[in-house]
Amino acid sequence: MIRNQTAVSCGVMVSRGPEKTVLSSLVIDNLKGIFAEQNVAVAFFYPDYRDRDNQSPANVVASLLKLVASLEPTLPYPNTLLLTCQEFRQAYIIIDALDRCAVGDHRKLFLQILGDITKTSVRLFATSRPHPDDIKRSLGASPRIAIEASDSDIRKYLAQKIDQDGDIDLIDEQLKEEIIRNIASVAQGMFLLPALQIRTVLDQTTRTKVRRALKAMPKDLYGISEKTLYRIKQQPESRAKLGIKTLMWISHARRTIMVRELHQALAVSSESTCLDKEDCTLPKFMVDCCFGLVVIDEESSTIRLVHFSVQGYLPSQWKELFPLGEQTVTETCLVPLIR
């Protein structure tokens, strides 16, 4: 797509795991490097599943247009994306996680716009999970490359985790191979599932319990999320509360939450008259107490759920886990305003 001017104008990557976003970022960086100092536009868009209401086709196209227009502020046709792109020798558009755009009229219209783009000289690159039928229909004629974690890579990852976090007196080479074989066999081409499963296995204290954990191990993301929530609640009380509060704030936030914001929110109580800096939780504890369901993005200083599927699972548990979740979030946000 990059070196051959007669190459395809649109390509769609399909994957179930979070590596789609990493791949999109690599494509963006690669294109910027190849075409530096040339009359080539590179625009990109990363959907946020927390902000679907604002991701209308008009807003998404406006975002892409803003990026393209910022590269050439004297453009005579700033009102449409396609007309703007035509002012460049070549334009590239990268859309990450297309499947995260809200299903309905917004996505339908946006897919129509993307379909129109594929009929021009603009080069489109999009990533998506493999199953959405509307995306298949709209971009079905475009070349597709399926991205999955290879069995050998998953095995290497599991071996590394066992070597790093496992007890060498408990897990010998035979048991290590048994663990790797069992977990890798149900990985479904994703790193996320093995990453959560290996945590459960390595927490066991006897070889028998390790094998029982392998046998009872959930085989899908919803199942492993449920198992992980159970483990979070089984921690010592203070750590269990921290894990649940962290998940509550992240899952209830209307946008991606900054680490410093959660850092401060967790330190506020109804009795607070001011923010007690001595009572602020270290970010590493927020992550550790959630057993892999939460990660920190160091580049953007945000804290989020490890995968979109976890966000889809948690609302089904709100009544049990966070019966007063929205009330707690509201009251906490009001405390600094009324003190």
Short mmCIF file of C-alpha atoms in Angstrom, two decimals:
data_model
loop_
_atom_site.label_atom_id
_atom_site.label_comp_id
_atom_site.label_asym_id
_atom_site.label_seq_id
_atom_site.Cartn_x
_atom_site.Cartn_y
_atom_site.Cartn_z
CA MET A 1 0.00 0.00 0.00
CA ILE A 2 2.91 2.34 0.70
CA ARG A 3 5.59 1.68 -1.88
CA ASN A 4 3.55 0.60 -4.85
CA GLN A 5 1.48 3.39 -6.38
CA THR A 6 -0.80 0.84 -8.06
CA ALA A 7 -1.51 -0.93 -4.80
CA VAL A 8 -4.94 -1.24 -3.21
CA SER A 9 -6.63 1.93 -1.99
CA CYS A 10 -8.27 0.41 1.08
CA GLY A 11 -7.35 -2.29 3.54
CA VAL A 12 -9.11 -3.57 6.65
CA MET A 13 -7.36 -5.37 9.51
CA VAL A 14 -9.57 -7.65 11.61
CA SER A 15 -8.63 -8.73 15.10
CA ARG A 16 -10.32 -9.57 18.40
CA GLY A 17 -7.61 -8.17 20.64
CA PRO A 18 -6.20 -4.75 21.59
CA GLU A 19 -3.31 -5.14 19.13
CA LYS A 20 -5.46 -3.35 16.51
CA THR A 21 -4.67 0.01 18.10
CA VAL A 22 -0.95 -0.77 18.31
CA LEU A 23 -0.97 -1.72 14.64
CA SER A 24 -2.82 1.47 13.66
CA SER A 25 -0.27 3.57 15.54
CA LEU A 26 2.59 1.78 13.79
CA VAL A 27 0.98 2.42 10.40
CA ILE A 28 0.57 6.12 11.23
CA ASP A 29 4.18 6.49 12.41
CA ASN A 30 5.46 4.56 9.39
CA LEU A 31 3.56 6.71 6.90
CA LYS A 32 4.68 9.92 8.59
CA GLY A 33 8.28 8.74 8.44
CA ILE A 34 8.17 7.65 4.80
CA PHE A 35 6.47 10.80 3.55
CA ALA A 36 8.12 13.39 5.80
CA GLU A 37 8.71 16.72 4.04
CA GLN A 38 6.52 15.61 1.11
CA ASN A 39 3.13 16.83 -0.02
CA VAL A 40 1.33 13.85 1.55
CA ALA A 41 -1.44 13.99 4.16
CA VAL A 42 -1.84 11.39 6.90
CA ALA A 43 -5.08 11.64 8.94
CA PHE A 44 -6.24 9.26 11.63
CA PHE A 45 -9.09 8.70 14.08
CA TYR A 46 -9.25 6.62 17.27
CA PRO A 47 -12.83 5.95 18.45
CA ASP A 48 -13.48 6.11 22.19
CA TYR A 49 -16.20 3.68 23.26
CA ARG A 50 -16.99 6.01 26.20
CA ASP A 51 -17.83 8.91 23.90
CA ARG A 52 -20.05 7.26 21.32
CA ASP A 53 -22.76 9.92 21.52
CA ASN A 54 -20.34 12.53 20.16
CA GLN A 55 -18.89 10.29 17.45
CA SER A 56 -21.41 11.19 14.79
CA PRO A 57 -20.32 10.93 11.14
CA ALA A 58 -20.14 14.73 11.00
CA ASN A 59 -17.84 14.89 14.03
CA VAL A 60 -15.60 12.06 12.83
CA VAL A 61 -15.24 13.54 9.35
CA ALA A 62 -14.68 16.97 10.91
CA SER A 63 -11.89 15.49 13.04
CA LEU A 64 -10.23 13.97 9.99
CA LEU A 65 -10.74 17.17 8.03
CA LYS A 66 -9.19 19.22 10.83
CA LEU A 67 -6.09 17.03 10.76
CA VAL A 68 -5.77 17.24 6.99
CA ALA A 69 -6.49 20.98 6.88
CA SER A 70 -3.94 21.69 9.62
CA LEU A 71 -1.25 20.40 7.26
CA GLU A 72 -2.17 22.98 4.64
CA PRO A 73 -3.87 26.04 6.17
CA THR A 74 -4.26 27.82 2.81
CA LEU A 75 -6.52 25.15 1.29
CA PRO A 76 -9.33 26.68 -0.80
CA TYR A 77 -11.86 23.90 -0.08
CA PRO A 78 -11.93 23.31 3.70
CA ASN A 79 -15.58 22.25 3.86
CA THR A 80 -15.34 18.62 2.80
CA LEU A 81 -12.85 15.90 3.57
CA LEU A 82 -12.56 14.59 0.03
CA LEU A 83 -12.07 17.98 -1.58
CA THR A 84 -9.39 18.76 0.96
CA CYS A 85 -7.59 15.47 0.38
CA GLN A 86 -7.57 16.15 -3.35
CA GLU A 87 -5.29 19.14 -2.74
CA PHE A 88 -2.47 16.73 -1.85
CA ARG A 89 -0.43 14.52 -4.12
CA GLN A 90 -1.59 11.62 -1.95
CA ALA A 91 -3.68 11.32 1.23
CA TYR A 92 -3.82 8.47 3.74
CA ILE A 93 -6.60 7.98 6.31
CA ILE A 94 -6.29 5.51 9.18
CA ILE A 95 -9.35 4.52 11.25
CA ASP A 96 -8.67 2.45 14.35
CA ALA A 97 -11.25 0.03 15.82
CA LEU A 98 -14.06 0.87 13.42
CA ASP A 99 -16.28 -1.59 15.27
CA ARG A 100 -16.24 0.67 18.36
CA CYS A 101 -18.31 3.31 16.58
CA ALA A 102 -21.85 3.09 17.92
CA VAL A 103 -24.10 0.81 15.88
CA GLY A 104 -27.02 2.67 14.28
CA ASP A 105 -27.52 5.64 12.02
CA HIS A 106 -24.16 7.19 12.94
CA ARG A 107 -22.12 4.17 11.95
CA LYS A 108 -24.26 3.49 8.89
CA LEU A 109 -23.67 6.97 7.50
CA PHE A 110 -19.99 6.95 8.43
CA LEU A 111 -19.50 3.62 6.64
CA GLN A 112 -21.16 5.14 3.56
CA ILE A 113 -18.66 8.00 3.71
CA LEU A 114 -15.78 5.55 3.99
CA GLY A 115 -17.21 3.59 1.07
CA ASP A 116 -17.15 6.77 -1.02
CA ILE A 117 -13.57 7.40 0.02
CA THR A 118 -12.47 3.98 -1.25
CA LYS A 119 -13.63 5.00 -4.73
CA THR A 120 -11.15 7.89 -4.83
CA SER A 121 -7.36 8.08 -4.83
CA VAL A 122 -7.34 8.44 -1.04
CA ARG A 123 -5.75 5.43 0.68
CA LEU A 124 -7.83 4.12 3.59
CA PHE A 125 -6.60 1.80 6.33
CA ALA A 126 -9.05 0.56 8.99
CA THR A 127 -8.94 -1.95 11.82
CA SER A 128 -11.92 -3.80 13.27
CA ARG A 129 -13.00 -6.94 15.03
CA PRO A 130 -13.95 -9.56 12.44
CA HIS A 131 -17.66 -10.09 13.09
CA PRO A 132 -19.63 -6.81 12.43
CA ASP A 133 -21.74 -7.53 9.34
CA ASP A 134 -22.30 -3.87 8.43
CA ILE A 135 -18.55 -3.28 8.19
CA LYS A 136 -18.16 -6.40 6.07
CA ARG A 137 -20.86 -5.20 3.69
CA SER A 138 -19.54 -1.65 3.39
CA LEU A 139 -15.87 -2.53 2.95
CA GLY A 140 -16.24 -6.14 1.88
CA ALA A 141 -14.58 -5.57 -1.49
CA SER A 142 -11.44 -4.25 0.18
CA PRO A 143 -8.53 -6.58 0.92
CA ARG A 144 -8.58 -8.00 4.45
CA ILE A 145 -5.75 -9.27 6.63
CA ALA A 146 -6.65 -11.24 9.75
CA ILE A 147 -4.39 -10.51 12.71
CA GLU A 148 -4.09 -13.14 15.41
CA ALA A 149 -1.51 -13.92 18.03
CA SER A 150 0.46 -16.96 16.92
CA ASP A 151 0.56 -20.04 19.11
CA SER A 152 4.35 -19.75 19.42
CA ASP A 153 4.13 -16.13 20.61
CA ILE A 154 1.48 -16.99 23.19
CA ARG A 155 3.60 -19.86 24.46
CA LYS A 156 6.65 -17.59 24.75
CA TYR A 157 4.60 -15.05 26.65
CA LEU A 158 3.25 -17.66 29.07
CA ALA A 159 6.73 -19.13 29.63
CA GLN A 160 8.05 -15.66 30.40
CA LYS A 161 5.24 -14.95 32.88
CA ILE A 162 5.82 -18.25 34.65
CA ASP A 163 9.56 -17.57 34.87
CA GLN A 164 8.96 -14.05 36.18
CA ASP A 165 6.04 -14.55 38.56
CA GLY A 166 5.84 -18.28 39.23
CA ASP A 167 7.32 -20.11 42.21
CA ILE A 168 10.24 -22.25 41.00
CA ASP A 169 9.76 -24.60 43.96
CA LEU A 170 6.13 -25.16 42.98
CA ILE A 171 6.20 -25.18 39.18
CA ASP A 172 8.73 -27.57 37.65
CA GLU A 173 9.34 -27.94 33.90
CA GLN A 174 6.67 -30.60 33.51
CA LEU A 175 3.97 -28.52 35.22
CA LYS A 176 5.15 -25.43 33.35
CA GLU A 177 4.60 -27.17 30.02
CA GLU A 178 1.19 -28.41 31.20
CA ILE A 179 0.14 -24.86 32.09
CA ILE A 180 1.36 -23.47 28.77
CA ARG A 181 -0.32 -26.21 26.75
CA ASN A 182 -3.70 -25.82 28.48
CA ILE A 183 -3.85 -22.03 28.31
CA ALA A 184 -2.47 -21.72 24.77
CA SER A 185 -5.03 -24.24 23.47
CA VAL A 186 -7.95 -21.90 24.29
CA ALA A 187 -6.31 -18.54 23.52
CA GLN A 188 -8.50 -17.88 20.43
CA GLY A 189 -5.71 -15.91 18.80
CA MET A 190 -5.62 -13.30 21.61
CA PHE A 191 -3.08 -12.36 24.25
CA LEU A 192 -5.70 -10.89 26.59
CA LEU A 193 -7.34 -14.19 27.54
CA PRO A 194 -4.04 -15.95 28.44
CA ALA A 195 -2.87 -12.82 30.30
CA LEU A 196 -5.86 -13.00 32.63
CA GLN A 197 -5.84 -16.79 32.91
CA ILE A 198 -2.17 -17.07 33.88
CA ARG A 199 -2.72 -14.69 36.80
CA THR A 200 -5.30 -17.06 38.28
CA VAL A 201 -3.05 -20.09 37.82
CA LEU A 202 0.04 -18.47 39.34
CA ASP A 203 -1.90 -17.48 42.47
CA GLN A 204 -2.33 -21.15 43.45
CA THR A 205 -0.26 -22.58 46.30
CA THR A 206 -0.03 -26.30 45.44
CA ARG A 207 0.42 -28.34 42.27
CA THR A 208 -3.01 -29.89 42.78
CA LYS A 209 -4.62 -26.45 43.01
CA VAL A 210 -2.76 -25.36 39.88
CA ARG A 211 -4.23 -28.29 37.95
CA ARG A 212 -7.70 -27.64 39.40
CA ALA A 213 -7.45 -24.01 38.32
CA LEU A 214 -6.48 -25.09 34.80
CA LYS A 215 -9.43 -27.48 34.66
CA ALA A 216 -11.93 -24.89 35.93
CA MET A 217 -10.46 -22.08 33.85
CA PRO A 218 -13.07 -20.02 31.89
CA LYS A 219 -12.62 -20.28 28.12
CA ASP A 220 -13.93 -16.85 27.08
CA LEU A 221 -13.42 -13.20 28.04
CA TYR A 222 -16.75 -12.85 29.84
CA GLY A 223 -16.05 -15.95 31.86
CA ILE A 224 -12.52 -14.90 32.80
CA SER A 225 -13.78 -11.39 33.66
CA GLU A 226 -16.29 -12.94 36.06
CA LYS A 227 -13.58 -15.13 37.58
CA THR A 228 -11.27 -12.15 37.95
CA LEU A 229 -13.98 -10.12 39.69
CA TYR A 230 -14.39 -12.97 42.16
CA ARG A 231 -10.66 -12.92 42.87
CA ILE A 232 -10.74 -9.15 43.36
CA LYS A 233 -13.46 -9.51 46.00
CA GLN A 234 -11.49 -12.26 47.78
CA GLN A 235 -8.56 -9.94 48.50
CA PRO A 236 -7.98 -8.42 51.95
CA GLU A 237 -10.75 -5.89 52.63
CA SER A 238 -8.80 -2.70 51.88
CA ARG A 239 -7.43 -4.03 48.59
CA ALA A 240 -10.81 -5.48 47.56
CA LYS A 241 -12.48 -2.10 48.19
CA LEU A 242 -9.79 -0.31 46.20
CA GLY A 243 -10.20 -2.73 43.27
CA ILE A 244 -13.99 -2.33 43.22
CA LYS A 245 -13.80 1.47 43.55
CA THR A 246 -11.29 1.66 40.73
CA LEU A 247 -13.54 -0.39 38.45
CA MET A 248 -16.55 1.68 39.50
CA TRP A 249 -14.95 4.98 38.56
CA ILE A 250 -13.53 3.77 35.25
CA SER A 251 -16.73 2.05 34.14
CA HIS A 252 -18.99 4.96 35.14
CA ALA A 253 -16.83 7.77 33.72
CA ARG A 254 -18.31 9.40 30.61
CA ARG A 255 -14.86 9.77 29.12
CA THR A 256 -11.43 8.26 29.59
CA ILE A 257 -10.25 9.18 33.07
CA MET A 258 -6.82 10.60 33.88
CA VAL A 259 -4.67 8.84 36.47
CA ARG A 260 -4.42 12.04 38.54
CA GLU A 261 -8.22 12.41 38.44
CA LEU A 262 -8.80 8.93 39.81
CA HIS A 263 -5.90 9.47 42.22
CA GLN A 264 -7.81 12.43 43.71
CA ALA A 265 -11.30 10.94 43.48
CA LEU A 266 -10.34 7.91 45.56
CA ALA A 267 -9.02 10.23 48.29
CA VAL A 268 -12.33 12.09 48.67
CA SER A 269 -14.88 11.00 51.27
CA SER A 270 -18.17 12.46 52.47
CA GLU A 271 -16.38 13.59 55.63
CA SER A 272 -13.64 15.36 53.70
CA THR A 273 -13.24 19.11 54.05
CA CYS A 274 -10.31 19.17 51.64
CA LEU A 275 -8.20 16.79 49.61
CA ASP A 276 -5.93 14.77 51.90
CA LYS A 277 -2.74 14.21 49.90
CA GLU A 278 -1.63 11.69 52.53
CA ASP A 279 -4.66 9.56 51.62
CA CYS A 280 -4.04 9.45 47.87
CA THR A 281 -3.58 5.92 46.49
CA LEU A 282 -0.52 5.12 44.42
CA PRO A 283 -1.48 4.30 40.81
CA LYS A 284 0.32 0.95 40.96
CA PHE A 285 -2.06 -0.20 43.70
CA MET A 286 -5.09 0.75 41.59
CA VAL A 287 -3.79 -1.54 38.85
CA ASP A 288 -2.56 -4.35 41.08
CA CYS A 289 -5.86 -4.63 42.96
CA CYS A 290 -7.77 -5.12 39.70
CA PHE A 291 -5.80 -8.23 38.65
CA GLY A 292 -5.23 -7.24 35.04
CA LEU A 293 -8.66 -5.72 34.27
CA VAL A 294 -7.17 -2.21 34.39
CA VAL A 295 -4.12 -0.72 32.70
CA ILE A 296 -2.39 2.66 32.70
CA ASP A 297 -1.49 4.30 29.41
CA GLU A 298 1.83 5.93 30.25
CA GLU A 299 1.85 8.13 27.15
CA SER A 300 -1.54 9.77 27.80
CA SER A 301 -1.49 9.37 31.63
CA THR A 302 -4.93 7.76 31.52
CA ILE A 303 -6.25 4.68 33.29
CA ARG A 304 -8.72 2.41 31.50
CA LEU A 305 -10.13 -1.10 31.29
CA VAL A 306 -7.81 -3.55 29.59
CA HIS A 307 -10.23 -4.28 26.75
CA PHE A 308 -13.50 -3.12 25.24
CA SER A 309 -15.13 -6.47 26.13
CA VAL A 310 -14.62 -5.79 29.85
CA GLN A 311 -16.54 -2.51 29.46
CA GLY A 312 -19.30 -4.53 27.83
CA TYR A 313 -19.34 -7.02 30.72
CA LEU A 314 -19.26 -4.69 33.74
CA PRO A 315 -22.70 -3.03 33.27
CA SER A 316 -24.32 -6.42 33.81
CA GLN A 317 -22.68 -6.47 37.26
CA TRP A 318 -23.40 -2.88 38.30
CA LYS A 319 -26.31 -3.69 40.64
CA GLU A 320 -24.21 -6.20 42.55
CA LEU A 321 -20.81 -4.46 42.45
CA PHE A 322 -21.76 -0.78 42.47
CA PRO A 323 -25.38 -0.45 43.70
CA LEU A 324 -24.78 3.24 44.43
CA GLY A 325 -22.19 3.81 41.72
CA GLU A 326 -23.67 6.84 39.98
CA GLN A 327 -24.69 8.41 43.29
CA THR A 328 -21.17 7.91 44.69
CA VAL A 329 -19.54 9.44 41.61
CA THR A 330 -21.90 12.44 41.73
CA GLU A 331 -21.44 13.05 45.46
CA THR A 332 -17.66 12.73 45.19
CA CYS A 333 -17.53 15.29 42.38
CA LEU A 334 -19.67 17.69 44.45
CA VAL A 335 -17.60 17.47 47.65
CA PRO A 336 -14.81 19.84 46.51
CA LEU A 337 -17.44 22.34 45.30
CA ILE A 338 -19.42 22.60 48.54
CA ARG A 339 -16.59 22.47 51.10
#
